[in-house]
Tab-separated table of C-alpha atoms in Angstrom:
chain	number	residue	atom	x	y	z
D	1	UNK	CA	-0.073	-0.057	-0.021
D	2	UNK	CA	2.735	2.457	0.993
D	3	UNK	CA	4.678	1.490	-2.187
D	4	UNK	CA	1.710	2.348	-4.204
D	5	UNK	CA	1.552	5.553	-2.500
D	6	UNK	CA	5.234	6.315	-3.303
D	7	UNK	CA	4.769	5.466	-6.789
D	8	UNK	CA	1.881	7.968	-6.891
D	9	UNK	CA	3.701	10.656	-5.315
D	10	UNK	CA	6.785	10.242	-7.651
D	11	UNK	CA	4.574	10.195	-10.469
D	12	UNK	CA	2.932	13.505	-9.619
D	13	UNK	CA	6.678	14.927	-9.118
D	14	UNK	CA	7.764	13.775	-12.378
D	15	UNK	CA	4.481	15.049	-14.115
D	16	UNK	CA	4.994	18.331	-12.342
D	17	UNK	CA	8.496	18.532	-13.397
D	18	UNK	CA	7.308	17.995	-16.875
D	19	UNK	CA	4.698	20.667	-16.811
D	20	UNK	CA	7.266	23.345	-15.310
D	21	UNK	CA	8.670	24.254	-18.736
D	22	UNK	CA	5.279	24.158	-20.243
D	23	UNK	CA	3.811	26.630	-17.742
D	24	UNK	CA	7.009	28.809	-18.073
D	25	UNK	CA	6.911	28.624	-21.846
D	26	UNK	CA	3.197	29.711	-21.715
D	27	UNK	CA	3.908	32.670	-19.552
D	28	UNK	CA	6.878	33.731	-21.714
D	29	UNK	CA	4.413	33.493	-24.788
D	30	UNK	CA	1.814	35.584	-23.104
D	31	UNK	CA	4.530	38.262	-22.048
D	32	UNK	CA	5.711	38.260	-25.632
D	33	UNK	CA	2.532	38.289	-27.076
D	34	UNK	CA	1.412	41.091	-24.914
D	35	UNK	CA	4.656	43.063	-25.663
D	36	UNK	CA	4.018	42.507	-29.606
D	37	UNK	CA	0.345	43.533	-29.119
D	38	UNK	CA	1.286	46.694	-27.361
D	39	UNK	CA	3.918	47.420	-29.989
D	40	UNK	CA	1.292	46.853	-32.740
D	41	UNK	CA	-1.756	48.636	-30.842
D	42	UNK	CA	-0.445	51.097	-28.312
D	43	UNK	CA	1.034	54.125	-30.219
D	44	UNK	CA	3.025	55.275	-27.140
D	45	UNK	CA	4.875	51.981	-26.815
D	46	UNK	CA	5.584	51.602	-30.558
D	47	UNK	CA	6.859	55.072	-30.754
D	48	UNK	CA	8.958	54.620	-27.466
D	49	UNK	CA	10.624	51.459	-29.053
D	50	UNK	CA	11.237	53.047	-32.530
D	51	UNK	CA	12.689	56.178	-31.014
D	52	UNK	CA	14.993	54.179	-28.776
D	53	UNK	CA	16.221	51.770	-31.385
D	54	UNK	CA	16.015	53.554	-34.672
D	55	UNK	CA	18.624	55.997	-36.100
D	56	UNK	CA	17.425	59.410	-35.808
D	57	UNK	CA	17.140	59.585	-39.700
D	58	UNK	CA	15.160	56.300	-39.808
D	59	UNK	CA	12.934	57.519	-36.852
D	60	UNK	CA	12.266	60.749	-38.800
D	61	UNK	CA	11.243	58.698	-41.716
D	62	UNK	CA	8.952	56.656	-39.587
D	63	UNK	CA	7.237	59.516	-38.104
D	64	UNK	CA	6.549	61.305	-41.427
D	65	UNK	CA	5.207	57.937	-43.015
D	66	UNK	CA	3.028	57.476	-40.103
D	67	UNK	CA	1.536	60.859	-40.506
D	68	UNK	CA	1.195	60.520	-44.136
D	69	UNK	CA	-0.867	57.079	-43.655
D	70	UNK	CA	-3.031	58.686	-41.305
D	71	UNK	CA	-3.750	61.770	-43.797
D	72	UNK	CA	-4.390	58.941	-46.534
D	73	UNK	CA	-6.875	57.247	-44.488
D	74	UNK	CA	-8.668	60.660	-43.718
D	75	UNK	CA	-8.789	61.259	-47.510
D	76	UNK	CA	-9.993	57.652	-48.227
D	77	UNK	CA	-12.741	57.918	-45.675
D	78	UNK	CA	-14.113	61.176	-47.450
D	79	UNK	CA	-17.607	60.790	-49.002
D	80	UNK	CA	-17.581	61.998	-52.503
D	81	UNK	CA	-20.580	64.163	-53.398
D	82	UNK	CA	-22.003	65.243	-56.719
D	83	UNK	CA	-24.921	67.019	-55.545
D	84	UNK	CA	-25.855	70.103	-53.219
D	85	UNK	CA	-29.049	71.318	-51.732
D	86	UNK	CA	-28.950	75.021	-50.713
D	87	UNK	CA	-31.278	77.699	-49.241
D	88	UNK	CA	-30.409	81.250	-48.706
D	89	UNK	CA	-33.065	83.279	-46.493
D	90	UNK	CA	-33.440	86.761	-45.568
D	91	UNK	CA	-35.759	87.966	-42.735
D	92	UNK	CA	-36.123	91.633	-42.573
D	93	UNK	CA	-35.435	93.710	-39.551
D	94	UNK	CA	-38.889	94.634	-37.792
D	95	UNK	CA	-38.183	98.459	-38.005
D	96	UNK	CA	-37.066	98.278	-41.590
D	97	UNK	CA	-40.020	96.174	-42.668
D	98	UNK	CA	-42.399	98.371	-41.012
D	99	UNK	CA	-40.747	101.377	-42.916
D	100	UNK	CA	-40.971	99.797	-46.151
D	101	UNK	CA	-44.424	98.533	-45.710
D	102	UNK	CA	-45.327	102.263	-44.808
D	103	UNK	CA	-43.615	103.533	-47.800
D	104	UNK	CA	-45.130	101.171	-50.441
D	105	UNK	CA	-48.498	101.020	-48.395
D	106	UNK	CA	-48.373	97.163	-48.816
D	107	UNK	CA	-48.059	94.166	-47.005
D	108	UNK	CA	-44.574	93.418	-47.973
D	109	UNK	CA	-43.020	90.148	-47.270
D	110	UNK	CA	-41.372	89.360	-43.693
D	111	UNK	CA	-39.020	86.625	-45.063
D	112	UNK	CA	-37.784	85.697	-48.632
D	113	UNK	CA	-35.954	82.499	-49.539
D	114	UNK	CA	-33.957	81.289	-52.512
D	115	UNK	CA	-33.633	77.468	-52.668
D	116	UNK	CA	-31.687	75.489	-55.203
D	117	UNK	CA	-30.986	71.906	-55.787
D	118	UNK	CA	-28.180	70.846	-58.089
D	119	UNK	CA	-26.563	67.605	-59.407
D	120	UNK	CA	-23.289	67.471	-61.475
D	121	UNK	CA	-22.647	64.457	-63.733
D	122	UNK	CA	-19.357	64.703	-65.439
D	123	UNK	CA	-19.245	68.030	-67.283
D	124	UNK	CA	-23.043	68.416	-67.135
D	125	UNK	CA	-25.108	70.165	-64.483
D	126	UNK	CA	-28.919	70.412	-63.480
D	127	UNK	CA	-30.325	72.946	-61.069
D	128	UNK	CA	-33.714	73.554	-59.917
D	129	UNK	CA	-34.310	77.023	-58.261
D	130	UNK	CA	-37.244	78.132	-56.196
D	131	UNK	CA	-38.093	81.714	-54.727
D	132	UNK	CA	-40.342	81.777	-51.728
D	133	UNK	CA	-41.877	84.768	-49.781
D	134	UNK	CA	-43.357	83.925	-46.285
D	135	UNK	CA	-43.660	80.169	-47.392
D	136	UNK	CA	-45.380	81.032	-50.570
D	137	UNK	CA	-43.750	80.193	-54.108
D	138	UNK	CA	-42.889	83.309	-55.913
D	139	UNK	CA	-41.183	81.919	-58.897
D	140	UNK	CA	-39.332	78.806	-60.031
D	141	UNK	CA	-36.577	78.063	-62.675
D	142	UNK	CA	-34.955	74.731	-64.217
D	143	UNK	CA	-31.507	75.286	-65.760
D	144	UNK	CA	-29.367	72.718	-67.411
D	145	UNK	CA	-25.766	72.774	-68.818
D	146	UNK	CA	-25.104	69.775	-71.214
D	147	UNK	CA	-21.715	70.122	-72.922
D	148	UNK	CA	-21.389	73.814	-74.098
D	149	UNK	CA	-25.344	74.236	-74.284
D	150	UNK	CA	-27.577	75.834	-71.623
D	151	UNK	CA	-31.271	75.383	-71.144
D	152	UNK	CA	-33.550	77.514	-68.912
D	153	UNK	CA	-37.198	77.189	-68.154
D	154	UNK	CA	-39.335	79.417	-66.163
D	155	UNK	CA	-42.512	77.070	-65.719
D	156	UNK	CA	-44.600	80.261	-64.676
D	157	UNK	CA	-43.846	81.935	-67.948
D	158	UNK	CA	-43.631	78.955	-70.286
D	159	UNK	CA	-43.323	75.182	-70.694
D	160	UNK	CA	-40.456	76.019	-73.170
D	161	UNK	CA	-36.649	75.974	-72.551
D	162	UNK	CA	-34.758	78.910	-73.704
D	163	UNK	CA	-31.316	77.600	-75.079
D	164	UNK	CA	-28.236	79.033	-75.870
D	165	UNK	CA	-24.534	78.488	-76.471
D	166	UNK	CA	-23.095	78.966	-72.729
D	167	UNK	CA	-19.355	78.641	-74.179
D	168	UNK	CA	-19.954	81.390	-76.528
D	169	UNK	CA	-21.734	83.612	-74.044
D	170	UNK	CA	-18.923	83.419	-71.482
D	171	UNK	CA	-16.210	83.372	-74.208
D	172	UNK	CA	-15.107	87.119	-73.286
D	173	UNK	CA	-14.792	86.146	-69.683
D	174	UNK	CA	-12.531	83.294	-70.382
D	175	UNK	CA	-14.413	80.721	-68.290
D	176	UNK	CA	-13.724	77.175	-68.716
D	177	UNK	CA	-16.827	75.139	-68.759
D	178	UNK	CA	-15.428	71.579	-68.561
D	179	UNK	CA	-12.728	71.689	-65.839
D	180	UNK	CA	-11.168	68.395	-64.924
D	181	UNK	CA	-11.533	67.412	-61.216
D	182	UNK	CA	-9.986	64.842	-58.925
D	183	UNK	CA	-11.739	61.932	-57.241
D	184	UNK	CA	-10.903	60.705	-53.764
D	185	UNK	CA	-9.018	57.793	-55.314
D	186	UNK	CA	-6.892	60.380	-57.561
D	187	UNK	CA	-6.118	62.412	-54.302
D	188	UNK	CA	-4.999	59.391	-52.441
D	189	UNK	CA	-2.688	58.193	-55.408
D	190	UNK	CA	-1.131	61.810	-55.603
D	191	UNK	CA	-0.501	62.060	-52.105
D	192	UNK	CA	1.178	58.655	-51.836
D	193	UNK	CA	3.408	59.413	-54.987
D	194	UNK	CA	4.719	62.791	-54.153
D	195	UNK	CA	4.904	62.302	-50.538
D	196	UNK	CA	7.157	59.123	-51.462
D	197	UNK	CA	9.595	61.504	-52.957
D	198	UNK	CA	10.088	63.221	-49.647
D	199	UNK	CA	10.073	60.162	-47.343
D	200	UNK	CA	12.336	58.205	-49.726
D	201	UNK	CA	15.025	60.828	-49.372
D	202	UNK	CA	14.816	61.371	-45.529
D	203	UNK	CA	16.903	58.381	-44.493
D	204	UNK	CA	19.910	60.124	-46.335
D	205	UNK	CA	19.312	63.363	-44.651
D	206	UNK	CA	21.126	64.017	-41.434
D	207	UNK	CA	18.890	64.193	-38.408
D	208	UNK	CA	19.235	64.315	-34.603
D	209	UNK	CA	16.816	63.849	-31.969
D	210	UNK	CA	16.193	66.095	-28.842
D	211	UNK	CA	13.972	64.679	-26.087
D	212	UNK	CA	11.955	66.851	-23.828
D	213	UNK	CA	12.024	70.127	-26.146
D	214	UNK	CA	9.844	72.739	-24.568
D	215	UNK	CA	7.952	75.773	-25.884
D	216	UNK	CA	4.994	77.780	-25.720
D	217	UNK	CA	1.821	79.121	-27.667
D	218	UNK	CA	0.691	82.486	-26.046
D	219	UNK	CA	1.908	81.187	-22.643
D	220	UNK	CA	0.412	77.556	-23.321
D	221	UNK	CA	3.437	75.518	-22.530
D	222	UNK	CA	4.395	72.183	-24.391
D	223	UNK	CA	6.867	69.511	-24.204
D	224	UNK	CA	7.798	67.450	-27.212
D	225	UNK	CA	10.521	65.450	-28.745
D	226	UNK	CA	12.229	67.505	-31.546
D	227	UNK	CA	13.929	66.139	-34.524
D	228	UNK	CA	16.321	68.553	-36.482
D	229	UNK	CA	16.868	67.469	-40.160
D	230	UNK	CA	19.379	69.368	-42.085
D	231	UNK	CA	18.292	69.692	-45.696
D	232	UNK	CA	21.240	70.389	-47.681
D	233	UNK	CA	21.160	72.284	-51.286
D	234	UNK	CA	21.860	68.946	-52.671
D	235	UNK	CA	18.815	67.270	-50.820
D	236	UNK	CA	16.540	70.323	-52.052
D	237	UNK	CA	17.593	70.069	-55.517
D	238	UNK	CA	17.059	66.402	-55.526
D	239	UNK	CA	13.402	66.865	-54.216
D	240	UNK	CA	12.531	69.538	-56.469
D	241	UNK	CA	13.963	67.690	-59.607
D	242	UNK	CA	12.345	64.584	-58.684
D	243	UNK	CA	8.984	66.597	-57.953
D	244	UNK	CA	9.233	67.996	-61.710
D	245	UNK	CA	10.250	64.634	-63.318
D	246	UNK	CA	7.106	62.934	-61.572
D	247	UNK	CA	4.610	66.076	-62.621
D	248	UNK	CA	6.117	65.925	-66.066
D	249	UNK	CA	4.831	62.261	-66.275
D	250	UNK	CA	1.686	62.846	-64.286
D	251	UNK	CA	-0.990	63.357	-67.035
D	252	UNK	CA	-3.664	63.492	-64.539
D	253	UNK	CA	-2.535	66.694	-62.671
D	254	UNK	CA	-1.130	68.181	-66.097
D	255	UNK	CA	-4.473	67.921	-67.593
D	256	UNK	CA	-6.461	69.368	-64.465
D	257	UNK	CA	-3.939	72.174	-64.485
D	258	UNK	CA	-4.427	72.907	-68.265
D	259	UNK	CA	-8.264	72.268	-68.131
D	260	UNK	CA	-8.649	74.972	-65.366
D	261	UNK	CA	-6.229	77.542	-67.212
D	262	UNK	CA	-7.670	79.999	-69.573
D	263	UNK	CA	-4.053	80.501	-71.028
D	264	UNK	CA	-3.761	79.445	-74.625
D	265	UNK	CA	-0.343	77.661	-74.024
D	266	UNK	CA	0.619	74.528	-71.960
D	267	UNK	CA	0.799	75.887	-68.397
D	268	UNK	CA	1.676	72.460	-66.936
D	269	UNK	CA	4.783	72.249	-68.938
D	270	UNK	CA	5.578	75.804	-68.141
D	271	UNK	CA	5.131	74.807	-64.230
D	272	UNK	CA	7.520	71.688	-64.626
D	273	UNK	CA	10.208	73.749	-66.416
D	274	UNK	CA	9.810	76.467	-63.543
D	275	UNK	CA	10.370	73.882	-61.063
D	276	UNK	CA	13.485	72.533	-62.548
D	277	UNK	CA	14.884	76.184	-62.904
D	278	UNK	CA	14.120	76.719	-58.983
D	279	UNK	CA	15.961	73.593	-58.290
D	280	UNK	CA	19.023	74.784	-60.256
D	281	UNK	CA	19.236	78.058	-58.220
D	282	UNK	CA	19.200	76.244	-54.797
D	283	UNK	CA	22.635	76.971	-53.106
D	284	UNK	CA	22.131	77.070	-49.555
D	285	UNK	CA	21.140	74.552	-46.901
D	286	UNK	CA	17.788	74.817	-44.698
D	287	UNK	CA	16.857	73.101	-41.430
D	288	UNK	CA	13.468	71.185	-40.850
D	289	UNK	CA	12.357	71.206	-37.364
D	290	UNK	CA	9.626	68.344	-36.419
D	291	UNK	CA	7.869	68.169	-33.051
D	292	UNK	CA	6.582	64.740	-32.133
D	293	UNK	CA	4.532	63.655	-29.258
D	294	UNK	CA	4.522	60.474	-27.133
D	295	UNK	CA	2.459	58.679	-29.511
D	296	UNK	CA	4.846	59.531	-32.580
D	297	UNK	CA	2.320	62.016	-33.923
D	298	UNK	CA	3.466	65.243	-35.556
D	299	UNK	CA	2.607	68.161	-33.636
D	300	UNK	CA	4.555	70.693	-35.357
D	301	UNK	CA	6.866	71.374	-38.178
D	302	UNK	CA	8.740	74.448	-39.025
D	303	UNK	CA	11.508	75.304	-41.919
D	304	UNK	CA	14.290	77.980	-41.248
D	305	UNK	CA	14.223	80.452	-44.108
D	306	UNK	CA	16.307	83.338	-44.596
D	307	UNK	CA	13.917	86.053	-42.717
D	308	UNK	CA	12.506	83.577	-40.242
D	309	UNK	CA	10.440	80.471	-40.142
D	310	UNK	CA	7.561	78.888	-41.838
D	311	UNK	CA	5.454	76.078	-40.350
D	312	UNK	CA	3.066	75.368	-37.434
D	313	UNK	CA	2.936	74.067	-33.893
D	314	UNK	CA	-0.329	72.645	-32.078
D	315	UNK	CA	-0.392	71.640	-28.412
D	316	UNK	CA	-2.621	70.714	-25.580
D	317	UNK	CA	-2.347	70.928	-21.904
D	318	UNK	CA	-5.317	69.581	-19.864
D	319	UNK	CA	-8.365	71.304	-21.519
D	320	UNK	CA	-6.236	74.156	-22.983
D	321	UNK	CA	-5.331	73.837	-26.801
D	322	UNK	CA	-3.265	76.136	-28.677
D	323	UNK	CA	-2.181	76.331	-32.516
D	324	UNK	CA	0.186	78.751	-34.109
D	325	UNK	CA	0.803	79.189	-37.654
D	326	UNK	CA	4.257	80.863	-38.330
D	327	UNK	CA	5.379	82.874	-41.032
D	328	UNK	CA	8.032	85.639	-41.452
D	329	UNK	CA	5.671	88.532	-41.804
D	330	UNK	CA	2.694	87.626	-39.514
D	331	UNK	CA	0.916	84.346	-38.719
D	332	UNK	CA	-2.027	83.074	-36.577
D	333	UNK	CA	-2.119	82.400	-33.115
D	334	UNK	CA	-5.107	80.224	-31.779
D	335	UNK	CA	-5.888	79.449	-28.092
D	336	UNK	CA	-8.943	77.833	-26.785
D	337	UNK	CA	-10.247	75.879	-23.764
D	338	UNK	CA	-11.851	72.244	-24.630
D	339	UNK	CA	-15.183	71.134	-22.961
D	340	UNK	CA	-17.057	68.174	-24.102
D	341	UNK	CA	-15.324	68.329	-27.503
D	342	UNK	CA	-16.560	71.979	-28.002
D	343	UNK	CA	-13.963	74.717	-28.115
D	344	UNK	CA	-14.226	78.381	-26.799
D	345	UNK	CA	-11.244	80.876	-27.263
D	346	UNK	CA	-9.933	83.337	-30.059
D	347	UNK	CA	-7.721	83.443	-33.048
D	348	UNK	CA	-5.234	86.207	-33.785
D	349	UNK	CA	-4.391	87.002	-37.549
D	350	UNK	CA	-1.620	89.252	-37.752
D	351	UNK	CA	0.397	90.845	-40.576
D	352	UNK	CA	3.218	93.334	-40.629
D	353	UNK	CA	0.947	96.292	-39.812
D	354	UNK	CA	-2.546	94.788	-38.850
D	355	UNK	CA	-4.107	92.468	-36.162
D	356	UNK	CA	-7.557	90.800	-36.617
D	357	UNK	CA	-9.071	88.786	-33.498
D	358	UNK	CA	-11.787	86.198	-34.097
D	359	UNK	CA	-13.569	85.105	-31.051
D	360	UNK	CA	-15.400	81.739	-30.953
D	361	UNK	CA	-17.810	80.109	-28.567
D	362	UNK	CA	-18.618	76.094	-28.167
D	363	UNK	CA	-17.049	75.673	-31.673
D	364	UNK	CA	-17.543	71.963	-32.443
D	365	UNK	CA	-17.268	69.548	-35.361
D	366	UNK	CA	-20.179	67.066	-35.486
D	367	UNK	CA	-20.077	63.751	-37.281
D	368	UNK	CA	-16.867	64.999	-38.943
D	369	UNK	CA	-19.024	66.934	-41.340
D	370	UNK	CA	-21.078	69.633	-39.603
D	371	UNK	CA	-20.103	72.667	-37.638
D	372	UNK	CA	-21.762	73.991	-34.327
D	373	UNK	CA	-21.008	77.144	-32.486
D	374	UNK	CA	-20.463	80.847	-32.731
D	375	UNK	CA	-17.640	83.077	-34.138
D	376	UNK	CA	-17.398	86.897	-33.970
D	377	UNK	CA	-15.174	89.768	-34.865
D	378	UNK	CA	-15.207	93.406	-34.543
D	379	UNK	CA	-15.933	95.002	-37.918
D	380	UNK	CA	-16.303	98.679	-36.912
D	381	UNK	CA	-13.070	99.729	-38.898
D	382	UNK	CA	-14.046	97.837	-41.890
D	383	UNK	CA	-17.711	99.509	-41.877
D	384	UNK	CA	-16.677	102.844	-40.949
D	385	UNK	CA	-18.434	102.432	-37.670
D	386	UNK	CA	-21.702	101.368	-39.290
D	387	UNK	CA	-21.450	97.886	-37.636
D	388	UNK	CA	-19.664	97.014	-34.638
D	389	UNK	CA	-19.502	93.179	-33.942
D	390	UNK	CA	-20.181	90.577	-36.892
D	391	UNK	CA	-21.582	87.390	-35.377
D	392	UNK	CA	-22.021	84.210	-37.390
D	393	UNK	CA	-23.952	81.232	-35.788
D	394	UNK	CA	-23.275	77.849	-36.995
D	395	UNK	CA	-25.800	74.844	-36.401
D	396	UNK	CA	-26.556	71.354	-37.623
D	397	UNK	CA	-30.193	71.317	-38.652
D	398	UNK	CA	-31.328	67.932	-39.577
D	399	UNK	CA	-28.829	66.696	-42.204
D	400	UNK	CA	-27.882	70.366	-43.169
D	401	UNK	CA	-25.324	72.845	-42.198
D	402	UNK	CA	-26.639	76.084	-41.204
D	403	UNK	CA	-24.948	79.503	-40.981
D	404	UNK	CA	-26.763	82.990	-39.913
D	405	UNK	CA	-25.876	86.535	-38.996
D	406	UNK	CA	-28.105	89.436	-38.046
D	407	UNK	CA	-27.007	92.643	-39.580
D	408	UNK	CA	-28.102	96.010	-38.094
D	409	UNK	CA	-30.492	97.905	-40.301
D	410	UNK	CA	-31.137	94.716	-42.532
D	411	UNK	CA	-32.214	91.746	-40.478
D	412	UNK	CA	-31.267	87.903	-40.537
D	413	UNK	CA	-29.394	86.473	-43.145
D	414	UNK	CA	-28.690	82.641	-43.310
D	415	UNK	CA	-27.699	79.909	-45.495
D	416	UNK	CA	-28.407	76.275	-45.394
D	417	UNK	CA	-26.732	73.673	-47.482
D	418	UNK	CA	-25.801	69.919	-47.785
D	419	UNK	CA	-23.773	67.942	-50.035
D	420	UNK	CA	-24.323	64.355	-50.927
D	421	UNK	CA	-23.960	61.627	-53.546
D	422	UNK	CA	-26.702	61.333	-56.020
D	423	UNK	CA	-27.233	58.164	-58.183
D	424	UNK	CA	-29.250	60.285	-60.541
D	425	UNK	CA	-26.749	60.719	-63.269
D	426	UNK	CA	-29.044	60.929	-66.386
D	427	UNK	CA	-28.919	64.547	-67.309
D	428	UNK	CA	-30.608	64.829	-70.763
D	429	UNK	CA	-31.398	67.789	-72.977
D	430	UNK	CA	-35.255	68.546	-72.916
D	431	UNK	CA	-37.143	68.385	-76.183
D	432	UNK	CA	-39.516	71.705	-75.805
D	433	UNK	CA	-36.973	74.193	-76.651
D	434	UNK	CA	-36.487	77.546	-78.345
D	435	UNK	CA	-33.194	79.415	-79.204
D	436	UNK	CA	-32.444	82.559	-77.417
D	437	UNK	CA	-31.996	84.046	-80.742
D	438	UNK	CA	-35.752	83.939	-80.987
D	439	UNK	CA	-36.393	85.772	-77.817
D	440	UNK	CA	-39.074	87.762	-79.266
D	441	UNK	CA	-41.067	84.754	-80.353
D	442	UNK	CA	-40.603	83.354	-76.850
D	443	UNK	CA	-41.951	86.459	-75.020
D	444	UNK	CA	-44.855	86.621	-77.406
D	445	UNK	CA	-46.086	83.559	-75.856
D	446	UNK	CA	-45.624	84.793	-72.249
D	447	UNK	CA	-48.489	86.751	-70.414
D	448	UNK	CA	-45.844	89.049	-69.073
D	449	UNK	CA	-48.603	91.194	-67.327
D	450	UNK	CA	-49.882	88.316	-65.448
D	451	UNK	CA	-46.670	86.945	-64.608
D	452	UNK	CA	-45.502	90.268	-63.143
D	453	UNK	CA	-48.940	90.604	-61.168
D	454	UNK	CA	-48.487	87.196	-59.695
D	455	UNK	CA	-45.008	87.816	-58.624
D	456	UNK	CA	-45.579	91.127	-56.975
D	457	UNK	CA	-48.757	89.816	-55.382
D	458	UNK	CA	-46.941	86.900	-53.700
D	459	UNK	CA	-44.279	89.566	-52.516
D	460	UNK	CA	-47.181	91.605	-51.145
D	461	UNK	CA	-46.530	94.320	-53.524
D	462	UNK	CA	-48.209	95.834	-56.849
D	463	UNK	CA	-47.237	98.244	-59.371
D	464	UNK	CA	-48.097	101.279	-57.416
D	465	UNK	CA	-46.277	100.088	-54.518
D	466	UNK	CA	-43.058	99.492	-56.647
D	467	UNK	CA	-43.258	103.135	-57.786
D	468	UNK	CA	-43.718	104.293	-54.164
D	469	UNK	CA	-40.632	102.272	-53.180
D	470	UNK	CA	-38.438	103.656	-56.103
D	471	UNK	CA	-39.670	107.088	-55.344
D	472	UNK	CA	-39.025	106.712	-51.624
D	473	UNK	CA	-35.474	105.492	-52.184
D	474	UNK	CA	-34.653	108.145	-54.640
D	475	UNK	CA	-35.882	110.832	-52.067
D	476	UNK	CA	-33.696	109.272	-49.417
D	477	UNK	CA	-30.741	109.465	-51.653
């Protein structure tokens, strides 16, 4: 019996000895796994490891590649839109309204609105426009631009569309009717190619790392790590020459540059040539300073130039945030306090001889798309004392962005709009048309007297009140 017990005890000991390495191995695996996960998913850990073990040149490259990847993700997450709904509203000041009603002896409208819905498909555009007064329809219009031709219909006047050559009508204004645009995919591709020229050269540029660099934005202190990179004249020439070579073969950008130009020569080719000439003229070195936080994210970058620095710095200390745009002859300094993702503070825009202060209250970005809050600034000098403070309120109303302001002596002006992706891409030319060259024929079919009477009636006016208004304004002048 005792012998069996000893055997069992021995077996347990042997089994325990066999398990020990397995347990240790499991613990090590967990530790290594946690470390790997921390490196992969905890930005501060990954940044600390890279900053410790990488050469400064390679760490600088890592930081910029990380920033570019974040920017690319933001671009790729952008929703493409080809349609816009918009409304512009004017609500007259009560004193002005009463004065106008007394002058015109009419029941003049209190609020007038202009609404428009537009869709773009390739180089073609359609738009529907409505004018409303106190919620009543005054007049409507439909407009189409297909190729170089334009079509306009005013249903209250006629079912026919007036048609004319839009390109010919705007020829003297040198307006390009078919400019090329970039898609989200195009922007992402361009960012990768051109940023790759810079990040590909960074490992060859001499860099040093300074830990715990301190500074301040309008007394808001910050502490970051600072990378100092020397951009030699050779480096600068290389970057510009490579950029020019890439641009010279970049048919997408060249087409966009040329399609948006009104010049009669290849402006894209001229740009490539000027970049190469600029590269040849570089003879001096410059210095790039990059501020990096504990997560490896860029919080500022400045380039030393002959008469100062160009760049930016942004910082946060508790609930206080700051941003500074640095330029040799001016800049922007913004300081605010954050509460529940909303910011209250001020921004100072300065130049050599002028400073403008813009205050903001509870300014917030909603759903990465809408703005909420208020901004205000003193406009007494700009308006020769006619106005003191201009205040603009931003709101998200349903799925639309709203902006409004109250102007003394006028009333409340507001703008509401939204952009979205429309699947309706079928913009076709109407059949019931008449050339604008035959405008007399078109007008002969329109009951202009009734049309004018209906429009004025909806506005609360008539012919006599219009004469009174014109006479009153003339007398006032």
